[in-house]
Amino acid sequence: MKQGIFITFEGIDGSGKSTQAQMLAARLTAEGVPTLITREPGGTVLAEKIRDLLLFAEEDPAPETEILLYAAARAQHVGKVIRPALARGAVVICERFTDSTLAYQGFAAGNDPELIRQMNTFATGGLVPDLTFLLDLTPDQGWRRVQERSSRIGTDRIEARGLSFQEKVRQGYLRLAAAEAERFCLLTGSDRTKEEVHQQIWVRFLEKFPFIPVGSKGKGGK
Ligand code: TMP
């Protein structure tokens, strides 16, 4: 049974969600709150293997294959890692989750969003994040970070789809956030420092979960 708190970070490639997820996890851990940080696709040995297939296999997957592989990785991750951690009462912070499949494979790649919702429900057993931070920036702002990273680790298949695809992903995310304004926290603007964005995330987190035991250091300071 779910007891912990499930937080997800979403955004286009290069939106800075990894940095922000790590900053939130580090702060909660420093406050003594049991916290697990994980990512999709991935988060278990098997799901990380599926991640490699999705991002780096030589052969392009058919659209249906791609959706099923994301769902397979997610089912494994939810069953083996996320649900057990929530049952222990942890705060689980996940980089990307079901909204990524809706935004990328649904809105951007043109697959039926309703079908993807059904696949998501099947894969997760109906698990929905308690709070989702959406880091919104324009694709060319994100692209700069993607290119810096790609020159180090190589461009993956999805990043290689280019700017117009990222713009469709972005618009998909904005639609999802508008439809579920209670669950989403939209973080806009690339002109802010990562510490400023983190502070906004922290304030929203404490507003939403006031029962989380954080010390005086946590409530006000950085
Ligand atoms: P990452 O680089 O943020 O870890 O994500 C890897 C890529 O996987 C990213 O380009 C987005 C993509 N992706 C999907 O297309 N659908 C999904 O459901 C997930 C979880 C990721």
PDB file of C-alpha atoms and ligand atoms in Angstrom:
ATOM      1  CA  MET A   1       0.000   0.000   0.000  1.00  0.00           C
ATOM      2  CA  LYS A   2       1.245   3.477  -0.885  1.00  0.00           C
ATOM      3  CA  GLN A   3       2.359   5.594   2.103  1.00  0.00           C
ATOM      4  CA  GLY A   4       5.245   7.701   0.844  1.00  0.00           C
ATOM      5  CA  ILE A   5       5.249  10.624  -1.551  1.00  0.00           C
ATOM      6  CA  PHE A   6       5.801  10.277  -5.263  1.00  0.00           C
ATOM      7  CA  ILE A   7       7.393  13.237  -7.056  1.00  0.00           C
ATOM      8  CA  THR A   8       8.246  13.366 -10.753  1.00  0.00           C
ATOM      9  CA  PHE A   9      10.296  15.779 -12.845  1.00  0.00           C
ATOM     10  CA  GLU A  10       9.415  16.315 -16.486  1.00  0.00           C
ATOM     11  CA  GLY A  11      10.596  18.496 -19.342  1.00  0.00           C
ATOM     12  CA  ILE A  12      12.095  18.457 -22.811  1.00  0.00           C
ATOM     13  CA  ASP A  13      15.665  17.278 -23.334  1.00  0.00           C
ATOM     14  CA  GLY A  14      18.131  19.662 -21.722  1.00  0.00           C
ATOM     15  CA  SER A  15      15.520  21.260 -19.454  1.00  0.00           C
ATOM     16  CA  GLY A  16      17.638  20.756 -16.325  1.00  0.00           C
ATOM     17  CA  LYS A  17      15.369  18.248 -14.610  1.00  0.00           C
ATOM     18  CA  SER A  18      18.228  15.957 -13.533  1.00  0.00           C
ATOM     19  CA  THR A  19      19.953  18.814 -11.743  1.00  0.00           C
ATOM     20  CA  GLN A  20      16.754  19.873 -10.006  1.00  0.00           C
ATOM     21  CA  ALA A  21      15.773  16.314  -9.067  1.00  0.00           C
ATOM     22  CA  GLN A  22      19.209  15.824  -7.514  1.00  0.00           C
ATOM     23  CA  MET A  23      19.052  19.124  -5.640  1.00  0.00           C
ATOM     24  CA  LEU A  24      15.662  18.263  -4.145  1.00  0.00           C
ATOM     25  CA  ALA A  25      16.811  14.753  -3.204  1.00  0.00           C
ATOM     26  CA  ALA A  26      19.983  16.103  -1.591  1.00  0.00           C
ATOM     27  CA  ARG A  27      18.039  18.639   0.425  1.00  0.00           C
ATOM     28  CA  LEU A  28      15.486  16.133   1.673  1.00  0.00           C
ATOM     29  CA  THR A  29      18.264  13.699   2.582  1.00  0.00           C
ATOM     30  CA  ALA A  30      20.090  16.464   4.457  1.00  0.00           C
ATOM     31  CA  GLU A  31      16.856  17.099   6.369  1.00  0.00           C
ATOM     32  CA  GLY A  32      16.787  13.419   7.371  1.00  0.00           C
ATOM     33  CA  VAL A  33      13.798  12.526   5.158  1.00  0.00           C
ATOM     34  CA  PRO A  34      14.122   9.008   3.627  1.00  0.00           C
ATOM     35  CA  THR A  35      14.448   9.747  -0.081  1.00  0.00           C
ATOM     36  CA  LEU A  36      15.023   7.693  -3.199  1.00  0.00           C
ATOM     37  CA  ILE A  37      16.029   9.226  -6.512  1.00  0.00           C
ATOM     38  CA  THR A  38      15.539   7.233  -9.684  1.00  0.00           C
ATOM     39  CA  ARG A  39      14.888   7.698 -13.397  1.00  0.00           C
ATOM     40  CA  GLU A  40      13.004   6.472 -16.440  1.00  0.00           C
ATOM     41  CA  PRO A  41      13.539   4.724 -18.657  1.00  0.00           C
ATOM     42  CA  GLY A  42      15.622   2.736 -16.178  1.00  0.00           C
ATOM     43  CA  GLY A  43      15.897   2.412 -12.424  1.00  0.00           C
ATOM     44  CA  THR A  44      16.390  -1.384 -12.308  1.00  0.00           C
ATOM     45  CA  VAL A  45      18.939  -3.640 -14.016  1.00  0.00           C
ATOM     46  CA  LEU A  46      16.379  -4.897 -16.522  1.00  0.00           C
ATOM     47  CA  ALA A  47      14.839  -1.485 -17.143  1.00  0.00           C
ATOM     48  CA  GLU A  48      18.307   0.035 -17.718  1.00  0.00           C
ATOM     49  CA  LYS A  49      18.876  -2.630 -20.393  1.00  0.00           C
ATOM     50  CA  ILE A  50      15.594  -1.601 -22.021  1.00  0.00           C
ATOM     51  CA  ARG A  51      16.807   2.013 -21.810  1.00  0.00           C
ATOM     52  CA  ASP A  52      19.909   1.091 -23.812  1.00  0.00           C
ATOM     53  CA  LEU A  53      17.729  -0.593 -26.426  1.00  0.00           C
ATOM     54  CA  LEU A  54      15.461   2.426 -26.679  1.00  0.00           C
ATOM     55  CA  LEU A  55      18.171   5.053 -26.863  1.00  0.00           C
ATOM     56  CA  PHE A  56      21.076   3.368 -28.581  1.00  0.00           C
ATOM     57  CA  ALA A  57      20.097   0.206 -30.524  1.00  0.00           C
ATOM     58  CA  GLU A  58      21.119   0.307 -34.200  1.00  0.00           C
ATOM     59  CA  GLU A  59      17.621  -0.527 -35.430  1.00  0.00           C
ATOM     60  CA  ASP A  60      14.819   2.036 -35.054  1.00  0.00           C
ATOM     61  CA  PRO A  61      11.880   0.554 -33.150  1.00  0.00           C
ATOM     62  CA  ALA A  62       8.417   0.617 -34.719  1.00  0.00           C
ATOM     63  CA  PRO A  63       6.148   3.105 -32.889  1.00  0.00           C
ATOM     64  CA  GLU A  64       4.272   0.279 -31.180  1.00  0.00           C
ATOM     65  CA  THR A  65       7.536  -1.377 -30.123  1.00  0.00           C
ATOM     66  CA  GLU A  66       8.764   1.880 -28.662  1.00  0.00           C
ATOM     67  CA  ILE A  67       5.599   2.399 -26.602  1.00  0.00           C
ATOM     68  CA  LEU A  68       5.656  -1.193 -25.372  1.00  0.00           C
ATOM     69  CA  LEU A  69       9.329  -0.989 -24.397  1.00  0.00           C
ATOM     70  CA  TYR A  70       8.748   2.169 -22.349  1.00  0.00           C
ATOM     71  CA  ALA A  71       5.775   0.472 -20.720  1.00  0.00           C
ATOM     72  CA  ALA A  72       7.795  -2.688 -20.015  1.00  0.00           C
ATOM     73  CA  ALA A  73      10.613  -0.724 -18.395  1.00  0.00           C
ATOM     74  CA  ARG A  74       8.070   1.240 -16.356  1.00  0.00           C
ATOM     75  CA  ALA A  75       6.225  -1.842 -15.114  1.00  0.00           C
ATOM     76  CA  GLN A  76       9.505  -3.320 -13.882  1.00  0.00           C
ATOM     77  CA  HIS A  77      10.556  -0.059 -12.242  1.00  0.00           C
ATOM     78  CA  VAL A  78       7.232   0.520 -10.500  1.00  0.00           C
ATOM     79  CA  GLY A  79       6.977  -3.072  -9.247  1.00  0.00           C
ATOM     80  CA  LYS A  80      10.563  -3.553  -8.105  1.00  0.00           C
ATOM     81  CA  VAL A  81      11.625  -0.097  -6.945  1.00  0.00           C
ATOM     82  CA  ILE A  82       8.976   2.622  -6.737  1.00  0.00           C
ATOM     83  CA  ARG A  83       6.126   0.822  -4.980  1.00  0.00           C
ATOM     84  CA  PRO A  84       8.378  -0.889  -2.409  1.00  0.00           C
ATOM     85  CA  ALA A  85      10.010   2.455  -1.560  1.00  0.00           C
ATOM     86  CA  LEU A  86       6.612   4.164  -1.237  1.00  0.00           C
ATOM     87  CA  ALA A  87       5.431   1.311   0.985  1.00  0.00           C
ATOM     88  CA  ARG A  88       8.423   2.013   3.261  1.00  0.00           C
ATOM     89  CA  GLY A  89       7.241   5.628   3.476  1.00  0.00           C
ATOM     90  CA  ALA A  90      10.019   7.190   1.380  1.00  0.00           C
ATOM     91  CA  VAL A  91       9.838  10.265  -0.797  1.00  0.00           C
ATOM     92  CA  VAL A  92      10.468   8.872  -4.282  1.00  0.00           C
ATOM     93  CA  ILE A  93      11.817  11.354  -6.826  1.00  0.00           C
ATOM     94  CA  CYS A  94      11.676  10.092 -10.393  1.00  0.00           C
ATOM     95  CA  GLU A  95      13.144  11.802 -13.454  1.00  0.00           C
ATOM     96  CA  ARG A  96      10.439  11.259 -16.082  1.00  0.00           C
ATOM     97  CA  PHE A  97       7.389   9.020 -15.749  1.00  0.00           C
ATOM     98  CA  THR A  98       4.070   8.466 -17.539  1.00  0.00           C
ATOM     99  CA  ASP A  99       3.813  12.093 -18.726  1.00  0.00           C
ATOM    100  CA  SER A 100       6.983  11.579 -20.801  1.00  0.00           C
ATOM    101  CA  THR A 101       5.300   8.844 -22.833  1.00  0.00           C
ATOM    102  CA  LEU A 102       2.238  11.039 -23.352  1.00  0.00           C
ATOM    103  CA  ALA A 103       4.348  14.028 -24.405  1.00  0.00           C
ATOM    104  CA  TYR A 104       6.929  12.209 -26.580  1.00  0.00           C
ATOM    105  CA  GLN A 105       5.164   9.158 -28.022  1.00  0.00           C
ATOM    106  CA  GLY A 106       1.683  10.686 -27.803  1.00  0.00           C
ATOM    107  CA  PHE A 107       1.564  14.399 -28.599  1.00  0.00           C
ATOM    108  CA  ALA A 108       4.918  14.701 -30.403  1.00  0.00           C
ATOM    109  CA  ALA A 109       5.119  11.404 -32.316  1.00  0.00           C
ATOM    110  CA  GLY A 110       1.392  11.337 -33.083  1.00  0.00           C
ATOM    111  CA  ASN A 111       0.279   8.131 -31.353  1.00  0.00           C
ATOM    112  CA  ASP A 112      -3.167   8.033 -29.775  1.00  0.00           C
ATOM    113  CA  PRO A 113      -2.864   9.595 -26.277  1.00  0.00           C
ATOM    114  CA  GLU A 114      -5.821   7.556 -25.019  1.00  0.00           C
ATOM    115  CA  LEU A 115      -4.061   4.321 -25.916  1.00  0.00           C
ATOM    116  CA  ILE A 116      -0.923   5.553 -24.163  1.00  0.00           C
ATOM    117  CA  ARG A 117      -2.939   6.389 -21.052  1.00  0.00           C
ATOM    118  CA  GLN A 118      -4.248   2.831 -21.042  1.00  0.00           C
ATOM    119  CA  MET A 119      -0.725   1.429 -21.444  1.00  0.00           C
ATOM    120  CA  ASN A 120       0.473   3.649 -18.616  1.00  0.00           C
ATOM    121  CA  THR A 121      -2.306   2.446 -16.325  1.00  0.00           C
ATOM    122  CA  PHE A 122      -1.529  -1.160 -17.201  1.00  0.00           C
ATOM    123  CA  ALA A 123       2.203  -0.689 -16.558  1.00  0.00           C
ATOM    124  CA  THR A 124       1.846   1.226 -13.286  1.00  0.00           C
ATOM    125  CA  GLY A 125      -1.267  -0.358 -11.822  1.00  0.00           C
ATOM    126  CA  GLY A 126      -2.725   3.150 -11.741  1.00  0.00           C
ATOM    127  CA  LEU A 127       0.111   4.847  -9.824  1.00  0.00           C
ATOM    128  CA  VAL A 128      -0.045   8.623 -10.357  1.00  0.00           C
ATOM    129  CA  PRO A 129       2.545  11.126  -9.057  1.00  0.00           C
ATOM    130  CA  ASP A 130       1.508  13.274  -6.093  1.00  0.00           C
ATOM    131  CA  LEU A 131       3.354  16.252  -7.572  1.00  0.00           C
ATOM    132  CA  THR A 132       5.025  16.802 -10.943  1.00  0.00           C
ATOM    133  CA  PHE A 133       7.538  19.571 -11.593  1.00  0.00           C
ATOM    134  CA  LEU A 134       7.555  20.592 -15.248  1.00  0.00           C
ATOM    135  CA  LEU A 135      10.668  22.510 -16.270  1.00  0.00           C
ATOM    136  CA  ASP A 136       9.587  24.571 -19.237  1.00  0.00           C
ATOM    137  CA  LEU A 137      11.984  26.256 -21.622  1.00  0.00           C
ATOM    138  CA  THR A 138      12.158  26.733 -25.363  1.00  0.00           C
ATOM    139  CA  PRO A 139      13.757  23.914 -27.372  1.00  0.00           C
ATOM    140  CA  ASP A 140      16.685  26.060 -28.503  1.00  0.00           C
ATOM    141  CA  GLN A 141      17.500  26.871 -24.875  1.00  0.00           C
ATOM    142  CA  GLY A 142      17.379  23.157 -24.056  1.00  0.00           C
ATOM    143  CA  TRP A 143      19.261  22.289 -27.214  1.00  0.00           C
ATOM    144  CA  ARG A 144      22.404  24.074 -26.126  1.00  0.00           C
ATOM    145  CA  ARG A 145      22.621  21.835 -23.059  1.00  0.00           C
ATOM    146  CA  VAL A 146      21.829  18.745 -25.106  1.00  0.00           C
ATOM    147  CA  GLN A 147      24.623  19.539 -27.536  1.00  0.00           C
ATOM    148  CA  GLU A 148      27.146  20.123 -24.780  1.00  0.00           C
ATOM    149  CA  ARG A 149      26.206  16.781 -23.243  1.00  0.00           C
ATOM    150  CA  SER A 150      26.068  14.978 -26.590  1.00  0.00           C
ATOM    151  CA  SER A 151      29.583  16.006 -27.483  1.00  0.00           C
ATOM    152  CA  ARG A 152      30.599  14.171 -24.315  1.00  0.00           C
ATOM    153  CA  ILE A 153      28.414  11.027 -24.407  1.00  0.00           C
ATOM    154  CA  GLY A 154      27.031  10.869 -27.965  1.00  0.00           C
ATOM    155  CA  THR A 155      23.548  11.817 -29.192  1.00  0.00           C
ATOM    156  CA  ASP A 156      20.820   9.320 -28.417  1.00  0.00           C
ATOM    157  CA  ARG A 157      18.090   8.410 -30.883  1.00  0.00           C
ATOM    158  CA  ILE A 158      15.419  10.604 -29.370  1.00  0.00           C
ATOM    159  CA  GLU A 159      17.579  13.671 -28.989  1.00  0.00           C
ATOM    160  CA  ALA A 160      18.574  13.248 -32.632  1.00  0.00           C
ATOM    161  CA  ARG A 161      14.982  13.993 -33.730  1.00  0.00           C
ATOM    162  CA  GLY A 162      15.685  17.704 -33.585  1.00  0.00           C
ATOM    163  CA  LEU A 163      14.168  20.989 -32.511  1.00  0.00           C
ATOM    164  CA  SER A 164      10.727  20.763 -34.116  1.00  0.00           C
ATOM    165  CA  PHE A 165      10.128  17.462 -32.341  1.00  0.00           C
ATOM    166  CA  GLN A 166      11.185  19.034 -29.027  1.00  0.00           C
ATOM    167  CA  GLU A 167       8.741  21.887 -29.630  1.00  0.00           C
ATOM    168  CA  LYS A 168       5.911  19.390 -30.070  1.00  0.00           C
ATOM    169  CA  VAL A 169       6.985  17.635 -26.874  1.00  0.00           C
ATOM    170  CA  ARG A 170       6.947  20.968 -25.094  1.00  0.00           C
ATOM    171  CA  GLN A 171       3.448  21.817 -26.317  1.00  0.00           C
ATOM    172  CA  GLY A 172       2.296  18.352 -25.240  1.00  0.00           C
ATOM    173  CA  TYR A 173       3.636  18.923 -21.743  1.00  0.00           C
ATOM    174  CA  LEU A 174       1.933  22.314 -21.503  1.00  0.00           C
ATOM    175  CA  ARG A 175      -1.383  20.698 -22.428  1.00  0.00           C
ATOM    176  CA  LEU A 176      -0.917  18.020 -19.797  1.00  0.00           C
ATOM    177  CA  ALA A 177      -0.071  20.643 -17.168  1.00  0.00           C
ATOM    178  CA  ALA A 178      -3.111  22.755 -18.073  1.00  0.00           C
ATOM    179  CA  ALA A 179      -5.377  19.714 -17.802  1.00  0.00           C
ATOM    180  CA  GLU A 180      -4.050  18.759 -14.349  1.00  0.00           C
ATOM    181  CA  ALA A 181      -3.097  22.052 -12.753  1.00  0.00           C
ATOM    182  CA  GLU A 182      -3.334  20.620  -9.217  1.00  0.00           C
ATOM    183  CA  ARG A 183      -0.710  17.951  -9.831  1.00  0.00           C
ATOM    184  CA  PHE A 184       1.680  19.996 -11.985  1.00  0.00           C
ATOM    185  CA  CYS A 185       3.980  22.785 -10.849  1.00  0.00           C
ATOM    186  CA  LEU A 186       5.125  24.693 -13.929  1.00  0.00           C
ATOM    187  CA  LEU A 187       8.616  26.209 -13.689  1.00  0.00           C
ATOM    188  CA  THR A 188       9.321  28.671 -16.459  1.00  0.00           C
ATOM    189  CA  GLY A 189      12.250  30.850 -17.429  1.00  0.00           C
ATOM    190  CA  SER A 190      15.801  29.921 -18.305  1.00  0.00           C
ATOM    191  CA  ASP A 191      17.209  33.212 -17.017  1.00  0.00           C
ATOM    192  CA  ARG A 192      17.130  32.054 -13.410  1.00  0.00           C
ATOM    193  CA  THR A 193      19.953  30.316 -11.602  1.00  0.00           C
ATOM    194  CA  LYS A 194      19.548  26.687 -10.659  1.00  0.00           C
ATOM    195  CA  GLU A 195      19.474  27.742  -6.989  1.00  0.00           C
ATOM    196  CA  GLU A 196      16.531  30.078  -7.664  1.00  0.00           C
ATOM    197  CA  VAL A 197      14.604  27.331  -9.427  1.00  0.00           C
ATOM    198  CA  HIS A 198      15.424  24.930  -6.606  1.00  0.00           C
ATOM    199  CA  GLN A 199      14.091  27.392  -4.040  1.00  0.00           C
ATOM    200  CA  GLN A 200      10.768  27.615  -5.913  1.00  0.00           C
ATOM    201  CA  ILE A 201      10.607  23.809  -5.974  1.00  0.00           C
ATOM    202  CA  TRP A 202      11.337  23.632  -2.260  1.00  0.00           C
ATOM    203  CA  VAL A 203       8.632  26.145  -1.370  1.00  0.00           C
ATOM    204  CA  ARG A 204       6.066  24.281  -3.485  1.00  0.00           C
ATOM    205  CA  PHE A 205       7.099  20.978  -1.940  1.00  0.00           C
ATOM    206  CA  LEU A 206       6.603  22.295   1.605  1.00  0.00           C
ATOM    207  CA  GLU A 207       3.269  23.877   0.669  1.00  0.00           C
ATOM    208  CA  LYS A 208       1.998  20.621  -0.754  1.00  0.00           C
ATOM    209  CA  PHE A 209       3.360  18.372   2.004  1.00  0.00           C
ATOM    210  CA  PRO A 210       3.381  20.488   5.180  1.00  0.00           C
ATOM    211  CA  PHE A 211       3.468  17.347   7.336  1.00  0.00           C
ATOM    212  CA  ILE A 212       6.992  16.447   6.159  1.00  0.00           C
ATOM    213  CA  PRO A 213       9.321  16.901   9.144  1.00  0.00           C
ATOM    214  CA  VAL A 214      11.940  19.420   8.021  1.00  0.00           C
ATOM    215  CA  GLY A 215      13.988  21.496  10.437  1.00  0.00           C
ATOM    216  CA  SER A 216      14.101  25.280  10.767  1.00  0.00           C
ATOM    217  CA  LYS A 217      16.957  25.259   8.248  1.00  0.00           C
ATOM    218  CA  GLY A 218      14.578  23.736   5.716  1.00  0.00           C
ATOM    219  CA  LYS A 219      11.601  26.083   6.034  1.00  0.00           C
ATOM    220  CA  GLY A 220      13.220  29.375   5.297  1.00  0.00           C
ATOM    221  CA  GLY A 221      16.849  29.145   4.273  1.00  0.00           C
ATOM    222  CA  LYS A 222      18.546  27.949   1.125  1.00  0.00           C
TER     223      LYS A 222
HETATM  224  P1  TMP B   1      16.609  11.396 -20.316  1.00  0.00           P
HETATM  225  O1  TMP B   1      17.747  11.770 -21.208  1.00  0.00           O
HETATM  226  O2  TMP B   1      15.850  12.531 -19.796  1.00  0.00           O
HETATM  227  O3  TMP B   1      17.009  10.411 -19.283  1.00  0.00           O
HETATM  228  O4  TMP B   1      15.535  10.622 -21.216  1.00  0.00           O
HETATM  229  C1  TMP B   1      15.900   9.820 -22.248  1.00  0.00           C
HETATM  230  C2  TMP B   1      15.015  10.037 -23.444  1.00  0.00           C
HETATM  231  O5  TMP B   1      13.882   9.161 -23.373  1.00  0.00           O
HETATM  232  C3  TMP B   1      14.468  11.430 -23.610  1.00  0.00           C
HETATM  233  O6  TMP B   1      14.783  11.904 -24.901  1.00  0.00           O
HETATM  234  C4  TMP B   1      12.970  11.262 -23.505  1.00  0.00           C
HETATM  235  C5  TMP B   1      12.734   9.833 -23.846  1.00  0.00           C
HETATM  236  N1  TMP B   1      11.540   9.232 -23.259  1.00  0.00           N
HETATM  237  C6  TMP B   1      10.422   9.019 -24.059  1.00  0.00           C
HETATM  238  O7  TMP B   1      10.441   9.340 -25.243  1.00  0.00           O
HETATM  239  N2  TMP B   1       9.328   8.429 -23.498  1.00  0.00           N
HETATM  240  C7  TMP B   1       9.280   8.040 -22.195  1.00  0.00           C
HETATM  241  O8  TMP B   1       8.263   7.514 -21.726  1.00  0.00           O
HETATM  242  C8  TMP B   1      10.443   8.290 -21.361  1.00  0.00           C
HETATM  243  C9  TMP B   1      10.423   7.890 -19.926  1.00  0.00           C
HETATM  244  C10 TMP B   1      11.540   8.878 -21.952  1.00  0.00           C
END
